[in-house]
Coordinates of C-alpha atoms and ligand atoms in Angstrom, one line a residue:
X1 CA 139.6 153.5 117.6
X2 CA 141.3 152.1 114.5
X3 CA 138.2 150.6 112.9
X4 CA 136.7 154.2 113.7
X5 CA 139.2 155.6 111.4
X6 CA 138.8 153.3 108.4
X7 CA 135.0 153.6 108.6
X8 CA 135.1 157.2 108.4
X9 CA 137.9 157.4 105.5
X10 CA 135.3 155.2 103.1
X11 CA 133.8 156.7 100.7
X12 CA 130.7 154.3 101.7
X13 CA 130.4 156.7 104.9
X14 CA 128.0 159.2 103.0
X15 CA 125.9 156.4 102.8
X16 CA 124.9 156.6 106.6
X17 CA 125.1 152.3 106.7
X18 CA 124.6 150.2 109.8
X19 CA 128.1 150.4 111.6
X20 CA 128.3 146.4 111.0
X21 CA 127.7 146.3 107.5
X22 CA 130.6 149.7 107.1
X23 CA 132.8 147.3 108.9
X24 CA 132.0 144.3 106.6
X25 CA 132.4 146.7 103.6
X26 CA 135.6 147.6 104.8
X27 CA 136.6 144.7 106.1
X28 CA 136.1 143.2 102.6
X29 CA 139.0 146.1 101.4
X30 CA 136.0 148.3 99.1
X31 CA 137.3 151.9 100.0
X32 CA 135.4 153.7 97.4
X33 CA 132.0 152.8 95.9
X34 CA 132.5 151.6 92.4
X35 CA 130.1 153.5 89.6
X36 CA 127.4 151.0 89.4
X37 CA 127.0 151.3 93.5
X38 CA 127.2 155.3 93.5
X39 CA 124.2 155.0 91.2
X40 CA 122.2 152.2 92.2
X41 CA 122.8 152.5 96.2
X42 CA 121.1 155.7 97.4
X43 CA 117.7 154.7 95.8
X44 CA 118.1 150.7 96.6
X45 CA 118.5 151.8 100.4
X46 CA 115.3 153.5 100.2
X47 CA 113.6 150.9 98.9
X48 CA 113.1 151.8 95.5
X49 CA 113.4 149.0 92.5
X50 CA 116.4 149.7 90.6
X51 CA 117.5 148.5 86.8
X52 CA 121.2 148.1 87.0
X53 CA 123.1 147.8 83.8
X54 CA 126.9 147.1 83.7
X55 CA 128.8 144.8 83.0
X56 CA 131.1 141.6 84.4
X57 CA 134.0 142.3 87.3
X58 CA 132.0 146.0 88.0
X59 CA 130.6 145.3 91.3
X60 CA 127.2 144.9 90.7
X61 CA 126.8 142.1 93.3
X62 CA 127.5 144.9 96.2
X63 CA 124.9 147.3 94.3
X64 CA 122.4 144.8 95.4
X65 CA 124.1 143.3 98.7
X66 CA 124.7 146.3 100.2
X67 CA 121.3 147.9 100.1
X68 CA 119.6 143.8 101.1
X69 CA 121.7 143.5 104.1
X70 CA 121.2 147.3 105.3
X71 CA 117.6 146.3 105.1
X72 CA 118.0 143.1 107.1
X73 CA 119.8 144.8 110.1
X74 CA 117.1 147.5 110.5
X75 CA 114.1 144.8 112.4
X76 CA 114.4 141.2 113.2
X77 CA 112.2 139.0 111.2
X78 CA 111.8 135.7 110.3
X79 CA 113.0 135.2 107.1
X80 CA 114.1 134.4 104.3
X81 CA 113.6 138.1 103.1
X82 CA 115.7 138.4 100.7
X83 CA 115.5 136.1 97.6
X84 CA 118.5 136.3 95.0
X85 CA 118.1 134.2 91.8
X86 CA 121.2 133.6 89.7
X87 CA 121.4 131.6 86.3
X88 CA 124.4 129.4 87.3
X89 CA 125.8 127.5 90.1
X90 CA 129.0 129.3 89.9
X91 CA 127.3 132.7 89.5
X92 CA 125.0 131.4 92.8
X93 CA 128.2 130.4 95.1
X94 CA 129.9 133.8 94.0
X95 CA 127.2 136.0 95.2
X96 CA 126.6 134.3 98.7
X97 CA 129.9 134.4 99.2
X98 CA 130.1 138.2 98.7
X99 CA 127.0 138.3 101.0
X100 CA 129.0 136.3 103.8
X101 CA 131.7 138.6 103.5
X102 CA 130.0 141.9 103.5
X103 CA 127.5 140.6 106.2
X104 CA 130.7 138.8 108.4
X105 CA 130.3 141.0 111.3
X106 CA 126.2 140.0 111.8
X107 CA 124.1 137.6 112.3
X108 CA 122.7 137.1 109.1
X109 CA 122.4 133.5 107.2
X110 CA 122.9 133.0 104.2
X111 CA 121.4 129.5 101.8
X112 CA 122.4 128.8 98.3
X113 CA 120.5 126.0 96.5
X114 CA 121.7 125.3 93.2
X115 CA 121.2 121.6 91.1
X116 CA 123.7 119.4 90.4
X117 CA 124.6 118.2 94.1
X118 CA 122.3 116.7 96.7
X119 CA 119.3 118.3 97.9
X120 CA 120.2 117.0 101.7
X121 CA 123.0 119.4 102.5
X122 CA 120.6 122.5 100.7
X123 CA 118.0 121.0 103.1
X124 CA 119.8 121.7 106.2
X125 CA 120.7 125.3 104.8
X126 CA 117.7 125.7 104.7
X127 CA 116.6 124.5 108.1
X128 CA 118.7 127.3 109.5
X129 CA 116.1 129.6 109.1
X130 CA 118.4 132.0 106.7
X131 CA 117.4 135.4 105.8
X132 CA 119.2 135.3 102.9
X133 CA 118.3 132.9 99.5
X134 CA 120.6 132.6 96.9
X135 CA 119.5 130.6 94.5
X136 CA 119.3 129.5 90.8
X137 CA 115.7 128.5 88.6
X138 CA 115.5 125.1 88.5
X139 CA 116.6 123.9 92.3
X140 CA 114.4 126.8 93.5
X141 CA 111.6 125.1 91.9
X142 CA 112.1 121.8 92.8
X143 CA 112.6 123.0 96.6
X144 CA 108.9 125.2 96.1
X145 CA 107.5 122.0 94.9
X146 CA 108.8 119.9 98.1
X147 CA 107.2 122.8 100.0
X148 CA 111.2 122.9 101.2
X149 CA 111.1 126.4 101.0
X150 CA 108.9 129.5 101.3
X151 CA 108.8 132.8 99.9
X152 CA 106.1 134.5 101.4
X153 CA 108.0 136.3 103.4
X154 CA 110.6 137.7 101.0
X155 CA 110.9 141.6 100.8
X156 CA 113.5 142.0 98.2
X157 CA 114.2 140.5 95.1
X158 CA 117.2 140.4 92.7
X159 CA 117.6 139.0 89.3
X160 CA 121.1 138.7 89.1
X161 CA 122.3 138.3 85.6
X162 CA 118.9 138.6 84.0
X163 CA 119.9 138.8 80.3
X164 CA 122.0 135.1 80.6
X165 CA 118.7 134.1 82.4
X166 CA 116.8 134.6 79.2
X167 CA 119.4 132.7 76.9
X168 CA 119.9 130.1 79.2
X169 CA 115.9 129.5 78.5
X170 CA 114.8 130.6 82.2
X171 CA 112.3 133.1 81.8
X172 CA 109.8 130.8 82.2
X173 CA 111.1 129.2 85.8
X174 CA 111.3 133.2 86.4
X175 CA 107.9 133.8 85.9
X176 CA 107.0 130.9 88.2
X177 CA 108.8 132.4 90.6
X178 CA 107.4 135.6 90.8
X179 CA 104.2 133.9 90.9
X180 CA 104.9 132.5 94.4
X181 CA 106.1 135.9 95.9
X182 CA 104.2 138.4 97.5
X183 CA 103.1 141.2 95.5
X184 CA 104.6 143.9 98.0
X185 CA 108.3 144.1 97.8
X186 CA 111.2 145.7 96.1
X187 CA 113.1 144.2 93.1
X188 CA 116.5 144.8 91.8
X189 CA 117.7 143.6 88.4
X190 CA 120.5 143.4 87.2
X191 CA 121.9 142.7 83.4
X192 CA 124.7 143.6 81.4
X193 CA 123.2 144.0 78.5
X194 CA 119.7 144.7 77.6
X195 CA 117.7 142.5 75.1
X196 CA 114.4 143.4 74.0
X197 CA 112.7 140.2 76.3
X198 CA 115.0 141.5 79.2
X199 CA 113.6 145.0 78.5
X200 CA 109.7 143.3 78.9
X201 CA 110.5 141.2 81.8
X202 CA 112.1 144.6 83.7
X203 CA 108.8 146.2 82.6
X204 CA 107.1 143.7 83.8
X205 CA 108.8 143.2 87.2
X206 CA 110.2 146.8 88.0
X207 CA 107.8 149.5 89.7
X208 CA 109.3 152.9 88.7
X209 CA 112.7 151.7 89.0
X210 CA 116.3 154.1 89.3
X211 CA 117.8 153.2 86.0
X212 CA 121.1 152.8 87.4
X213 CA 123.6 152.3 83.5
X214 CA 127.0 152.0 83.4
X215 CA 127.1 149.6 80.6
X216 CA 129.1 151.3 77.8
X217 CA 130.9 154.0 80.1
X218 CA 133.3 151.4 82.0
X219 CA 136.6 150.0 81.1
X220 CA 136.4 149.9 77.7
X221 CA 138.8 152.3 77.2
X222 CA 141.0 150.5 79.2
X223 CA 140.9 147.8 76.3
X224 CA 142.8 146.9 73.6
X225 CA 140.5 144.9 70.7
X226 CA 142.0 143.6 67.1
X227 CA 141.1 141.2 64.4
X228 CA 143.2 138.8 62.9
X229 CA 141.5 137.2 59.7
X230 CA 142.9 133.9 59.3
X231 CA 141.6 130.9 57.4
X232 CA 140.3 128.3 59.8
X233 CA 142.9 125.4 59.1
X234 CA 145.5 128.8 60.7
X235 CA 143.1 129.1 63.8
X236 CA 145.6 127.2 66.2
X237 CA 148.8 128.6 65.0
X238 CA 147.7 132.0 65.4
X239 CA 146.1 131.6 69.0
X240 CA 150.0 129.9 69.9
X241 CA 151.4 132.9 68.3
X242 CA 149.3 135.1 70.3
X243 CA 149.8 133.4 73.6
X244 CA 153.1 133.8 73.2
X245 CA 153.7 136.9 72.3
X246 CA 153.7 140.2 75.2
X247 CA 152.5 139.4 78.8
X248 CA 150.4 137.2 79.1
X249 CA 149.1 137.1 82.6
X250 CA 146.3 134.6 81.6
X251 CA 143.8 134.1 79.5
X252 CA 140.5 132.8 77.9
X253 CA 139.8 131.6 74.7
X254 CA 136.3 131.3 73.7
X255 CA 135.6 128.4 71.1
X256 CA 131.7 128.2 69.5
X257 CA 131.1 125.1 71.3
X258 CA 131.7 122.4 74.1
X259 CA 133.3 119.9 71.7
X260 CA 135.7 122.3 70.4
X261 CA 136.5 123.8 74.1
X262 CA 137.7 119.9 74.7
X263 CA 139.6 119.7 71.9
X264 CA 141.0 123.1 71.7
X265 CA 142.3 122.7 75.8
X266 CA 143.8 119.2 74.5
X267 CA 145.5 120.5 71.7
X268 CA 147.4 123.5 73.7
X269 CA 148.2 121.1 76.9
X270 CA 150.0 118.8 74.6
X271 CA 152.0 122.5 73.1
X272 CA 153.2 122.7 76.7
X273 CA 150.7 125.6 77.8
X274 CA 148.9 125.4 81.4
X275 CA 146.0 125.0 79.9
X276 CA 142.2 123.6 81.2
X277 CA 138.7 123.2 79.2
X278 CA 135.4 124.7 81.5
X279 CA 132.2 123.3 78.9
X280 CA 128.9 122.6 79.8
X281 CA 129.5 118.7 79.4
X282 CA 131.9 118.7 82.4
X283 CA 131.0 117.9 85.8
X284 CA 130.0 120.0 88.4
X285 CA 133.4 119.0 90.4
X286 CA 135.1 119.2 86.9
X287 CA 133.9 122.5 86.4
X288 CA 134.7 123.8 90.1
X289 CA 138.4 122.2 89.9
X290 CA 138.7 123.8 86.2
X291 CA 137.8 127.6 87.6
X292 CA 139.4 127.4 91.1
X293 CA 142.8 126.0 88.9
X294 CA 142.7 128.9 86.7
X295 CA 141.9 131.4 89.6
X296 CA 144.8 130.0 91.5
X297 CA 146.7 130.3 88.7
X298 CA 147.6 126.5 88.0
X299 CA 146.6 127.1 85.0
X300 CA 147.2 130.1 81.9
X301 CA 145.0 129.4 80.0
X302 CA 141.5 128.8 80.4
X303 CA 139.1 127.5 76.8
X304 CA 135.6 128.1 77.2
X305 CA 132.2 128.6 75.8
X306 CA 129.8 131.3 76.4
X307 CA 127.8 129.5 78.4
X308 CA 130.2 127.8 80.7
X309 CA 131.9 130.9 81.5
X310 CA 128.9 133.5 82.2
X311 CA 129.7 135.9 84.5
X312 CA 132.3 134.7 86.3
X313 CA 134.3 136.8 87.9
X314 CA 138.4 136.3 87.8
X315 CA 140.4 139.1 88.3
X316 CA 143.9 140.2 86.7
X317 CA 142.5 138.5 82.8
X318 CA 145.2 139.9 80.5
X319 CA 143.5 138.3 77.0
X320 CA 140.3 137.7 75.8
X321 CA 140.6 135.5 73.1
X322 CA 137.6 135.1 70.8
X323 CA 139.2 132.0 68.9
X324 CA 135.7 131.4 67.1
X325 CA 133.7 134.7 66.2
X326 CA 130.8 134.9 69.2
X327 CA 127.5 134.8 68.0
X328 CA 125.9 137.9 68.6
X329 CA 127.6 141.7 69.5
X330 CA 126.1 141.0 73.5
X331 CA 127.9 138.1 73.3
X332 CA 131.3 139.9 72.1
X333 CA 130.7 142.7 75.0
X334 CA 130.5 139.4 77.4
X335 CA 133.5 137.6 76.7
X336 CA 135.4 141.3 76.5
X337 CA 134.0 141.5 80.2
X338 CA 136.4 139.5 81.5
X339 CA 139.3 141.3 80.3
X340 CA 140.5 145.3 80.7
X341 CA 139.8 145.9 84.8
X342 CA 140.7 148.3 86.5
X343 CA 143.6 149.7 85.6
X344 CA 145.6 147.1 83.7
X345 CA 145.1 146.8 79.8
X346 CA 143.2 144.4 78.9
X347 CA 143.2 142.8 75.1
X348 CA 140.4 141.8 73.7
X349 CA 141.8 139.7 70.4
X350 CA 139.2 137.7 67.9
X351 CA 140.3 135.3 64.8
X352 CA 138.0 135.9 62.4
X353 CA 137.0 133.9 59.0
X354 CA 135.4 135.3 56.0
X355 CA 132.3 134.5 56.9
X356 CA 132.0 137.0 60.2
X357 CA 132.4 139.9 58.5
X358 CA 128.5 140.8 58.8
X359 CA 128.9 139.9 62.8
X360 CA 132.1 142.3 62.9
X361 CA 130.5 145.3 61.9
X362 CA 127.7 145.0 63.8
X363 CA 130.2 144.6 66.6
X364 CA 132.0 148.0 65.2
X365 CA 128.8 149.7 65.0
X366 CA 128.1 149.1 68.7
X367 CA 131.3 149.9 69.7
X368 CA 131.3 152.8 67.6
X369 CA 135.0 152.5 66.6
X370 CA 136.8 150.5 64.4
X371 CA 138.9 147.3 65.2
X372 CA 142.1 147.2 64.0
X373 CA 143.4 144.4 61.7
X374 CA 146.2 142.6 61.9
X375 CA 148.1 140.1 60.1
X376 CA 151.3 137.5 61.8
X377 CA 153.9 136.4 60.0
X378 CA 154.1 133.3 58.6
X379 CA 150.4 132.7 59.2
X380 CA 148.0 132.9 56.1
X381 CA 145.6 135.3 56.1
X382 CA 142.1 136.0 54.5
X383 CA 140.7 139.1 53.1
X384 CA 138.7 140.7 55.1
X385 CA 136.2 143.9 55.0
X386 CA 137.7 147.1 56.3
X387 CA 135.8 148.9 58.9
X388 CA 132.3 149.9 58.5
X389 CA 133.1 152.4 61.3
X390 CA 135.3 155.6 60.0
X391 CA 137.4 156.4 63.2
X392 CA 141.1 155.9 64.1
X393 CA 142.5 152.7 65.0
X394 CA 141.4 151.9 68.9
X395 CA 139.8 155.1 70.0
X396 CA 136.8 155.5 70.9
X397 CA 134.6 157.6 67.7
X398 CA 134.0 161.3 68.9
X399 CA 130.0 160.9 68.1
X400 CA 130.4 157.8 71.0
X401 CA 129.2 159.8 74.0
X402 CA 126.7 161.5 72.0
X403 CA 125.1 158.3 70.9
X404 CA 125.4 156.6 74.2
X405 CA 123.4 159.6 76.0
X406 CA 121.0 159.2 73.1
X407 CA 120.9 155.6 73.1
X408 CA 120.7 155.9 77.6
X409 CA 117.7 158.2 77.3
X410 CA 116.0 156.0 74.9
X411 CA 116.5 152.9 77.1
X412 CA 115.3 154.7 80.6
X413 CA 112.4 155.7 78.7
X414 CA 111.6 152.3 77.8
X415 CA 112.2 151.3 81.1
X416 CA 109.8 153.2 83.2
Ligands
ADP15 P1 129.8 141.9 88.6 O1 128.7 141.2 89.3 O2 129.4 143.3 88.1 O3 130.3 141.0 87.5 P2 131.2 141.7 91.1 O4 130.1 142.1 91.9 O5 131.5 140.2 91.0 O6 131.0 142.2 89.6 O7 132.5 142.5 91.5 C1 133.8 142.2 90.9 C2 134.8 142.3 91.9 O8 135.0 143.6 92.4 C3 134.6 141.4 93.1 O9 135.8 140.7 93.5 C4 134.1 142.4 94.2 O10 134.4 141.9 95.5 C5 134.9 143.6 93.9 N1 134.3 144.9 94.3 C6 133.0 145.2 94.2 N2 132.8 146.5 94.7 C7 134.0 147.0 95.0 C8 134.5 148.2 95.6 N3 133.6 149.2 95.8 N4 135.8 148.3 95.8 C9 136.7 147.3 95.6 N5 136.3 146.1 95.0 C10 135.0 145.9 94.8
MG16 MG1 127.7 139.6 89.0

């Protein structure tokens, strides 16, 4: 039988799954198990709480679906059993999506209840008896509060995204949370990167968990980062002159704030670029038509903040461009998230001022390489530091997987 065949060519088979959820799997086109799954699966399907560190676009949603639905096939009890807590509404849609599709051939349910839109239609999701709750803080509370919804029965949790659930100011809807379920269950959590309050909350949550870390191993090779030092008055010639130069498939431009996200995607529509603004001051429809335009590729060009653009996942990203310096060097490996899948080459490009130059090293020192500098033509630039990491241009430093063992072992210690 054909669907034997594709079953058995997976390299999901060694992971002895329920014959509906392989055909889901492969349904959904995953042939091989991405790093973050090889890790985290074989001690999530036995139950065992898992720390999963990696970051955007590498599959860390199926590290945790996988192992929830497999779980949910093996007995038939009233649910929901499996609770899934997100920090945005995007972030919430995209995961119960992936659980429809991976869970397409059962019977499973799945509800996502997220603020922002009416509580009526969440309601009747919810009246469906699902076994599956994806959901973020705040509408989760409200819903508890209504006595809407109820989590005694939930076996596994995830905390999706937990690091963005701490700077988004949710730790304390988190703790609620885990108040209300019962003490008995397994918990996956998930982060890419690792914060010294995420570290506590994982202490806190997490029973002996597999560290499953892929953070700093994937795809940044595939990368190509540079600086361009340019005094701020140059900022918006420069990013023209880099959206025009090489291939540029599409991209997003990061700007400190919402106000300058507006402005910025104003300014480049008026140049003639496809381009569309996705800031926390836009409507829940605003934001949904800005991210399904630039997915569908209506539009090039996509200016953002930090916040607006956590986690989302949009493949074939050819720049990241960093057109105000981020804030912080987990903020830099964020945005650079988006960029470098796979196999294409990603670039990773930030405008920097004088003023970033402590931010930048820190950045180099993380990275453990150094960031080339370069200057454009007919653009002013501003002198800037030289690296505070001695290695050659865009490789990696050899010390790197030295340091990243050192810095692994350090962390999983931590962690347990
Ligand atoms: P993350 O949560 O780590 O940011 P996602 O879970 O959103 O990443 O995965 C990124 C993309 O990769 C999604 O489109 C997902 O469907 C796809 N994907 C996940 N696992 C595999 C796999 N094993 N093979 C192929 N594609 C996969
Ligand atoms: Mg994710």
């Amino acid at each position: 039988m054909q669907t034997d065949t594709r079953e058995a060519a997976t390299g999901f088979a060694s992971f002895d799954l329920d014959s509906r959820l392989a055909k889901g799997i492969a349904a959904a086109g995953f042939q091989e198990p991405r790093p973050i799954q090889t890790q985290a699966l074989p001690a999530a399907l036995v139950g065992r709480d898992v720390l999963g560190l990696a970051q955007t676009g590498t599959g860390k949603t199926a590290a945790f679906a996988i192992p929830a639905i497999e779980r949910l096939l093996e007995g038939d009890k009233p649910g929901p059993r499996v609770l899934v807590v997100a920090p945005t509404r995007e972030l919430a849609a995209q995961i119960s999506a992936e659980f429809e599709s991976l869970a397409r051939f059962t019977h499973l349910r799945v509800a996502t209840v997220f603020g922002g839109v009416p509580v009526n239609r969440q309601r009747k999701a919810l009246a469906r008896k699902p076994q599956i709750l994806v959901a973020c803080p705040g509408r989760l509370l409200d819903l508890m509060g209504q006595g809407l919804v109820r989590l005694d029965r939930i076996e596994v949790l995830v905390l999706d995204e937990a690091d963005h659930m701490f700077d988004m100011g949710f730790l304390p809807d988190i703790r609620r949370i885990l108040a209300a379920l019962p003490a008995e269950r397994q918990n996956l959590l998930f982060s890419a990167t690792m914060p010294k309050e995420i570290r506590a909350l994982a202490e806190q949550v997490l029973d002996g968990p597999l560290v499953a870390d892929v953070a700093h191993t994937e795809r940044l090779a595939t990368i190509e980062h540079a600086l361009y030092p340019v005094a701020g008055t140059g900022k918006l010639a420069l990013l023209k002159h880099i959206l025009g130069e090489g291939q540029l498939d599409s991209a997003i431009v990061f700007t400190r704030t919402k106000h300058r996200a507006r402005r910025l995607a104003g300014q480049l529509e008026r140049s003639g670029y496809r381009a569309v603004a996705l800031q926390g001051n836009m409507s829940q429809g605003q934001r949904e038509r800005a991210m399904d335009g630039f997915r569908e590729r209506r539009f090039d060009v996509l200016v953002a903040t930090d916040i607006a653009a956590r986690g989302i996942d949009v493949q074939q990203v050819s720049h990241v461009v960093n057109f105000d310096m981020p804030q912080t060097t987990d903020a830099y490996t964020h945005r650079i998230g988006r960029t470098g899948r796979s196999e294409r080459n990603g670039k990773a490009y930030t405008l920097v001022t004088a003023d970033d130059h402590g931010l930048v090293a820190q950045v180099e020192r993380r990275l453990e390489m150094s960031i080339p500098r370069r200057e454009v033509d007919g653009i002013e630039s501003v002198s800037f530091p030289r690296a505070a990491v001695q290695s050659s241009g865009n490789q990696p430093s050899r010390r790197r997987g030295a340091g990243r063992a050192g810095a692994r072992r350090r962390r999983r210690a931590r962690a347990r």
